[in-house]
Short mmCIF file of C-alpha atoms in Angstrom, two decimals:
data_model
loop_
_atom_site.label_atom_id
_atom_site.label_comp_id
_atom_site.label_asym_id
_atom_site.label_seq_id
_atom_site.Cartn_x
_atom_site.Cartn_y
_atom_site.Cartn_z
CA MET A 2 48.94 24.95 50.34
CA MET A 3 50.74 22.74 48.30
CA ASN A 4 51.83 23.52 44.89
CA SER A 5 50.12 21.02 42.56
CA THR A 6 51.98 21.58 39.38
CA TRP A 7 54.11 18.96 39.86
CA LEU A 8 51.85 16.44 40.45
CA ASP A 9 49.64 17.47 37.81
CA ALA A 10 52.49 16.56 35.62
CA LEU A 11 53.26 13.26 37.37
CA ILE A 12 49.67 12.46 36.30
CA ARG A 13 49.36 13.25 33.41
CA ARG A 14 52.24 10.82 32.19
CA PHE A 15 51.27 8.19 33.58
CA HIS A 16 47.58 8.61 32.17
CA ARG A 17 49.71 8.32 28.84
CA LEU A 18 51.66 5.40 29.37
CA ARG A 19 48.47 3.77 31.57
CA TYR A 20 48.11 1.91 28.12
CA LEU A 21 51.87 0.26 27.84
CA TRP A 22 51.44 -1.13 31.58
CA ALA A 23 48.71 -3.22 30.75
CA VAL A 24 50.27 -4.34 26.98
CA GLY A 25 54.18 -5.46 29.40
CA SER A 26 52.20 -7.03 32.62
CA PHE A 27 51.23 -9.24 29.43
CA LEU A 28 53.96 -9.72 28.53
CA LEU A 29 55.04 -10.18 31.96
CA GLY A 30 52.32 -13.71 32.96
CA LEU A 31 53.43 -15.12 29.37
CA SER A 32 57.22 -14.91 30.56
CA SER A 33 56.80 -16.11 34.34
CA TYR A 34 54.98 -18.54 32.75
CA PHE A 35 57.86 -19.45 31.56
CA LEU A 36 60.39 -18.55 33.72
CA VAL A 37 59.08 -18.61 37.24
CA GLU A 38 61.38 -21.84 38.04
CA ARG A 39 64.16 -19.48 37.36
CA LYS A 40 62.19 -16.21 37.94
CA PRO A 41 59.98 -16.56 41.05
CA TRP A 42 60.27 -12.74 41.85
CA LEU A 43 58.05 -12.22 38.94
CA ALA A 44 55.19 -13.07 41.76
CA THR A 45 56.72 -11.88 44.25
CA VAL A 46 56.57 -8.09 42.92
CA LEU A 47 52.78 -8.98 41.88
CA THR A 48 51.24 -10.07 45.47
CA VAL A 49 53.46 -6.26 47.27
CA ILE A 50 52.40 -4.60 44.54
CA LEU A 51 48.08 -6.12 45.61
CA VAL A 52 48.43 -5.63 49.57
CA THR A 53 50.03 -1.91 48.87
CA THR A 54 47.13 -1.65 46.87
CA TRP A 55 44.95 -2.39 48.42
CA LEU A 56 46.05 -1.09 51.67
CA ALA A 57 46.16 2.41 50.03
CA LEU A 58 42.21 1.61 49.03
CA LEU A 59 41.45 1.07 52.79
CA THR A 60 42.51 3.35 53.71
CA GLU A 61 41.62 6.32 51.71
CA GLY A 62 39.53 7.81 54.44
CA LEU A 63 41.56 8.67 56.91
CA TRP A 64 45.42 9.41 55.56
CA SER A 65 43.24 12.22 52.97
CA ARG A 66 41.89 13.73 56.02
CA PHE A 67 45.81 14.30 56.75
CA LEU A 68 46.64 15.82 53.65
CA ARG A 69 44.71 18.19 52.40
CA GLY A 70 44.76 20.80 49.89
CA PRO A 71 43.69 20.68 46.23
CA ALA A 72 47.73 19.04 45.24
CA MET A 73 46.11 16.51 48.12
CA GLN A 74 42.08 15.53 46.72
CA LYS A 75 43.53 15.52 43.14
CA LEU A 76 46.47 12.29 44.31
CA SER A 77 42.70 10.96 46.82
CA GLN A 78 40.90 10.98 43.59
CA GLY A 79 42.87 10.76 39.74
CA ALA A 80 46.10 9.29 40.79
CA LEU A 81 44.89 6.85 42.83
CA LYS A 82 42.29 5.42 40.31
CA LEU A 83 44.79 5.17 37.87
CA MET A 84 46.78 3.45 40.06
CA LEU A 85 44.33 1.17 40.92
CA GLN A 86 43.75 0.63 36.85
CA GLY A 87 47.36 0.27 36.75
CA VAL A 88 47.44 -2.90 39.56
CA HIS A 89 44.13 -4.35 38.01
CA GLN A 90 45.65 -4.81 34.57
CA GLU A 91 48.98 -6.59 35.67
CA ALA A 92 46.50 -8.65 37.63
CA PHE A 93 44.81 -9.61 35.48
CA PHE A 94 47.12 -9.59 32.13
CA PHE A 95 49.30 -11.85 34.18
CA THR A 96 47.41 -14.52 34.58
CA LEU A 97 45.81 -14.85 31.49
CA PRO A 98 48.70 -16.02 29.92
CA PHE A 99 48.50 -19.43 32.52
CA ILE A 100 44.75 -19.68 31.64
CA LEU A 101 45.72 -19.44 27.33
CA LEU A 102 48.60 -21.64 27.83
CA GLN A 103 47.23 -24.51 30.92
CA TRP A 104 43.50 -24.32 30.14
CA SER A 105 41.79 -27.84 29.42
CA GLY A 106 39.48 -26.48 27.43
CA GLY A 107 37.03 -27.39 29.22
CA ALA A 108 33.19 -26.13 28.68
CA ALA A 109 32.71 -25.90 32.31
CA TYR A 110 35.68 -23.15 31.80
CA VAL A 111 33.99 -20.85 29.86
CA LEU A 112 33.04 -18.44 32.35
CA PHE A 113 35.31 -18.11 34.67
CA THR A 114 37.73 -17.31 31.58
CA GLY A 115 35.27 -15.28 30.16
CA LEU A 116 35.26 -13.19 33.07
CA VAL A 117 39.16 -12.87 33.19
CA VAL A 118 39.61 -11.94 29.75
CA THR A 119 36.33 -9.44 29.87
CA SER A 120 37.97 -8.05 33.42
CA ALA A 121 40.91 -7.42 31.96
CA LEU A 122 39.62 -5.00 28.92
CA VAL A 123 37.11 -3.67 31.24
CA SER A 124 40.90 -2.74 33.07
CA ILE A 125 42.44 -0.30 29.22
CA VAL A 126 39.43 0.94 28.32
CA ASP A 127 38.35 3.71 29.78
CA PRO A 128 34.96 4.89 29.13
CA LEU A 129 34.15 1.67 30.59
CA TYR A 130 36.68 1.22 33.26
CA PHE A 131 35.78 4.65 34.66
CA ARG A 132 32.52 4.72 34.65
CA LEU A 133 32.92 0.61 37.01
CA ALA A 134 34.88 3.26 39.22
CA ALA A 135 31.96 5.32 39.86
CA HIS A 136 30.29 2.84 41.42
CA ARG A 137 32.26 2.25 44.60
CA ALA A 138 30.73 -1.10 46.02
CA LEU A 139 30.82 -2.36 41.98
CA TYR A 140 34.20 -1.16 42.16
CA PHE A 141 35.91 -3.02 45.60
CA GLY A 142 34.24 -6.01 44.09
CA TYR A 143 35.80 -5.46 40.71
CA HIS A 144 39.24 -4.78 43.21
CA ALA A 145 38.04 -9.03 44.68
CA TRP A 146 37.93 -10.44 42.20
CA ALA A 147 41.42 -9.55 41.37
CA LEU A 148 42.95 -10.08 44.05
CA PHE A 149 40.72 -13.77 44.36
CA VAL A 150 42.81 -14.51 39.88
CA ALA A 151 45.02 -12.65 41.05
CA LEU A 152 46.09 -15.04 44.53
CA LEU A 153 44.80 -18.46 42.31
CA VAL A 154 48.29 -17.83 40.32
CA LEU A 155 50.52 -16.16 43.19
CA LEU A 156 49.85 -18.41 45.56
CA PRO A 157 50.91 -21.28 44.47
CA LEU A 158 54.51 -19.41 42.93
CA ILE A 159 54.92 -17.93 46.58
CA VAL A 160 53.85 -20.18 49.21
CA LYS A 161 54.33 -23.24 47.16
CA VAL A 162 50.41 -24.59 47.77
CA PRO A 163 49.61 -26.89 46.08
CA THR A 164 47.30 -26.50 43.35
CA ASN A 165 44.13 -28.26 45.38
CA LEU A 166 44.82 -26.18 47.57
CA ALA A 167 45.56 -22.29 45.77
CA LEU A 168 41.35 -22.13 46.06
CA ASP A 169 40.62 -22.41 49.19
CA GLY A 170 43.48 -20.16 49.90
CA ALA A 171 41.94 -17.51 47.71
CA ALA A 172 38.57 -17.83 48.22
CA ILE A 173 39.35 -17.51 51.53
CA LEU A 174 42.80 -14.80 51.16
CA THR A 175 39.73 -12.83 49.76
CA ALA A 176 36.78 -12.89 52.26
CA LEU A 177 39.58 -11.78 54.76
CA VAL A 178 40.94 -9.56 53.16
CA ALA A 179 39.06 -7.61 50.10
CA LEU A 180 35.06 -8.03 51.27
CA PRO A 181 35.05 -6.36 54.83
CA SER A 182 35.88 -3.46 52.98
CA PHE A 183 32.29 -3.48 51.46
CA TRP A 184 31.62 -2.10 55.22
CA ARG A 185 33.06 0.97 54.09
CA VAL A 186 30.24 0.93 51.59
CA GLY A 187 27.89 3.51 52.10
CA GLY A 188 26.50 5.33 55.73
CA PRO A 189 24.99 3.48 58.73
CA ARG A 190 22.60 0.66 57.62
CA PRO A 191 20.08 -1.27 58.83
CA VAL A 192 21.30 -4.56 60.94
CA TYR A 193 19.52 -6.31 57.78
CA ARG A 194 21.95 -5.66 55.96
CA TRP A 195 24.85 -6.15 58.03
CA VAL A 196 23.65 -10.22 58.46
CA ALA A 197 23.90 -9.83 54.35
CA LEU A 198 27.45 -8.84 54.23
CA VAL A 199 28.34 -11.41 56.49
CA LEU A 200 26.22 -13.70 54.71
CA PHE A 201 28.63 -12.41 51.17
CA SER A 202 32.10 -12.92 52.48
CA VAL A 203 31.02 -16.08 53.33
CA VAL A 204 29.90 -16.82 50.34
CA ILE A 205 33.29 -16.06 48.61
CA ALA A 206 35.18 -18.13 51.21
CA SER A 207 33.25 -21.28 50.31
CA VAL A 208 33.67 -21.23 46.90
CA PRO A 209 36.21 -24.50 47.20
CA LEU A 210 32.67 -26.20 48.45
CA TRP A 211 30.83 -25.20 45.51
CA GLY A 212 32.38 -23.53 42.92
CA ALA A 213 35.76 -25.59 42.71
CA ARG A 214 35.33 -27.14 38.79
CA LEU A 215 34.80 -24.45 37.36
CA VAL A 216 37.74 -22.76 37.87
CA PRO A 217 40.24 -24.30 37.03
CA PRO A 218 44.47 -25.21 38.37
CA LEU A 219 45.63 -22.60 36.56
CA THR A 220 49.67 -23.84 37.21
CA LEU A 221 48.88 -27.01 35.82
CA SER A 222 49.29 -28.76 32.81
CA LEU A 223 49.64 -31.68 30.39
CA GLU A 224 52.69 -32.01 29.15
CA HIS A 225 51.42 -34.70 27.12
CA ARG A 226 49.28 -37.03 27.33
CA THR A 227 48.19 -40.51 25.07
CA MET A 228 46.88 -43.89 25.01
CA ALA A 229 48.69 -47.26 24.36
CA LEU A 230 48.65 -51.11 24.86
CA THR A 231 52.13 -51.30 26.63
CA LEU A 232 54.47 -49.91 28.67
CA ASN A 233 57.76 -49.27 29.37
CA ARG A 234 58.69 -48.40 32.58
CA GLU A 235 62.02 -48.09 32.83
CA ARG A 236 62.02 -45.82 30.75
CA ARG A 237 58.73 -44.40 31.93
CA GLU A 238 57.13 -44.64 28.78
CA PRO A 239 54.55 -45.65 26.40
CA LEU A 240 53.85 -47.94 23.79
CA VAL A 241 51.52 -49.01 20.76
CA THR A 242 49.83 -46.09 20.75
CA GLY A 243 46.24 -44.56 19.62
CA THR A 244 43.09 -43.35 19.91
CA ARG A 245 41.29 -46.07 18.20
CA PHE A 246 41.36 -49.45 19.81
CA ASP A 247 40.08 -52.85 18.45
CA ALA A 248 38.11 -54.88 21.79
CA SER A 249 40.21 -57.79 21.15
CA GLU A 250 43.28 -55.34 21.98
CA LEU A 251 42.21 -55.00 25.67
CA SER A 252 42.68 -58.61 27.04
CA GLY A 253 46.10 -57.30 28.55
CA GLY A 254 44.60 -53.61 29.56
CA LEU A 255 45.16 -49.57 28.47
CA PHE A 256 47.34 -47.59 29.99
CA ALA A 257 46.37 -43.50 30.31
CA TYR A 258 49.61 -41.79 29.81
CA THR A 259 49.74 -38.43 31.23
CA ALA A 260 52.51 -35.91 31.60
CA ILE A 261 51.33 -32.77 34.49
CA ARG A 262 53.63 -29.49 33.95
CA ALA A 263 53.80 -27.60 37.19
CA PRO A 264 56.49 -23.98 37.23
CA LEU A 265 57.16 -24.59 41.15
CA GLY A 266 57.25 -27.53 41.23
CA LEU A 267 53.60 -30.14 42.51
CA GLY A 268 53.38 -33.12 44.92
CA GLN A 269 49.74 -34.19 45.22
CA PRO A 270 46.94 -36.11 44.62
CA VAL A 271 45.51 -36.57 41.31
CA ASP A 272 42.57 -38.54 40.10
CA HIS A 273 41.67 -40.48 36.64
CA TYR A 274 38.32 -41.10 35.71
CA TRP A 275 37.56 -43.01 33.43
CA TYR A 276 33.96 -42.11 31.76
CA HIS A 277 32.39 -44.85 29.03
CA ASP A 278 29.69 -43.59 26.82
CA GLY A 279 29.81 -40.69 29.65
CA GLN A 280 29.08 -42.83 32.75
CA LEU A 281 32.20 -43.61 35.21
CA VAL A 282 33.47 -46.17 35.35
CA ASP A 283 37.13 -46.35 37.39
CA ARG A 284 38.69 -43.77 39.47
CA ILE A 285 42.26 -44.06 39.56
CA GLY A 286 44.13 -41.69 42.36
CA LEU A 287 47.71 -41.28 41.58
CA GLU A 288 50.11 -39.34 44.01
CA LEU A 289 52.66 -37.00 41.82
CA THR A 290 56.16 -35.39 43.10
CA GLY A 291 60.00 -34.54 42.20
CA GLY A 292 59.40 -33.01 38.66
CA ARG A 293 60.48 -32.47 35.37
CA GLN A 294 59.83 -29.38 32.67
CA GLU A 295 58.63 -31.92 30.54
CA GLY A 296 55.66 -32.80 32.99
CA TYR A 297 56.22 -35.27 36.17
CA ARG A 298 55.14 -38.30 34.21
CA THR A 299 52.41 -41.03 35.23
CA TRP A 300 49.86 -43.26 34.46
CA SER A 301 47.17 -45.59 34.91
CA HIS A 302 46.04 -48.46 33.87
CA LYS A 303 42.87 -50.01 33.20
CA ARG A 304 43.47 -54.23 33.82
CA HIS A 305 39.52 -55.09 33.40
CA PHE A 306 37.20 -53.90 30.17
CA PRO A 307 33.20 -54.95 30.28
CA ASP A 308 31.89 -57.34 28.25
CA HIS A 309 30.47 -54.74 26.00
CA ALA A 310 33.40 -52.38 25.97
CA GLU A 311 32.82 -51.14 22.44
CA GLY A 312 31.93 -46.89 22.29
CA ARG A 313 33.00 -43.64 23.54
CA TRP A 314 35.79 -43.29 26.11
CA ARG A 315 37.50 -40.33 28.16
CA VAL A 316 40.03 -40.24 31.02
CA GLU A 317 40.00 -37.03 32.98
CA VAL A 318 42.84 -36.22 34.81
CA ARG A 319 41.19 -34.32 37.97
CA THR A 320 42.72 -32.21 41.24
CA GLY A 321 42.06 -33.28 44.83
CA ARG A 322 38.84 -30.69 43.71
CA GLY A 323 38.46 -32.21 40.73
CA GLN A 324 39.72 -29.92 38.68
CA VAL A 325 39.72 -30.29 35.27
CA ILE A 326 43.24 -30.73 33.87
CA GLY A 327 42.74 -32.15 30.97
CA VAL A 328 40.92 -35.45 28.98
CA LEU A 329 42.06 -37.97 26.90
CA ARG A 330 40.06 -39.67 24.51
CA PHE A 331 39.58 -42.94 22.73
CA ASP A 332 36.89 -44.89 20.68
CA VAL A 333 36.70 -49.09 21.06
CA THR A 334 35.89 -51.14 18.33
CA ARG A 335 34.46 -54.98 17.61
#
């Protein structure tokens, strides 16, 4: 029988320092937001940690059979949960700065943002976290949610997947890697429950089809936005800018100028959706390549306005999946 003194001491030490892990994770995420162009290993480290803990969680029953004894039982039931708690903190607090600093402010993202913030808080409140951990199915679901949220940031940073495809990758990988773990929950079950689990995996994988507009493009943000009557194309700078224009000024059209920031580069289509009093009146597609720290400068030029253009206007900058990167608003008067 293995002496468990060293293991008890290790668990107690880790338990005392667990809150520092959450603070460190948030600071790591905040720093990575600004430094990831020069420090891509930050995202790689988190990916390795997530994959390793998933393997540990999925194979818990296998390796616990070979590592018997009181010490190993404590390792299985105590240290593993503490380790996973640290990973959940790492996943949510690593992603949180991207959400808070790059969130467009759209009402559609309130649910997603609220769920991530709530999940992050649960990960650092022990009574809530370990009550959740006591329900195995919910615990696997919580871990799957952490993986999904982290992949939304990690795929563009590591694999250089365009942001408009990151949602597809995160959903499919979560369904393939995380959801099958639910099949281990409980014992033998009727056929209809197995069918339900398969359908649940399909639902997760199809998130990009039915829930894309509820998920913000976490690695994109508008560094600069403005409406302009004229534009210096050589210097790529807007001129005669404002948020209120007279209808008589629109004979030459109006420019929606945006500078979009992506930490590790951007090469994907975006669209400018022009709305007049809540009605979509135009959609202009743009292709963004290259880059600069201040954002990738591009614009759409709406040349034709209706005879009665007075009212409230907005231009939504969206990814190919319809995710809102940011919004420009202006008024037309007579």
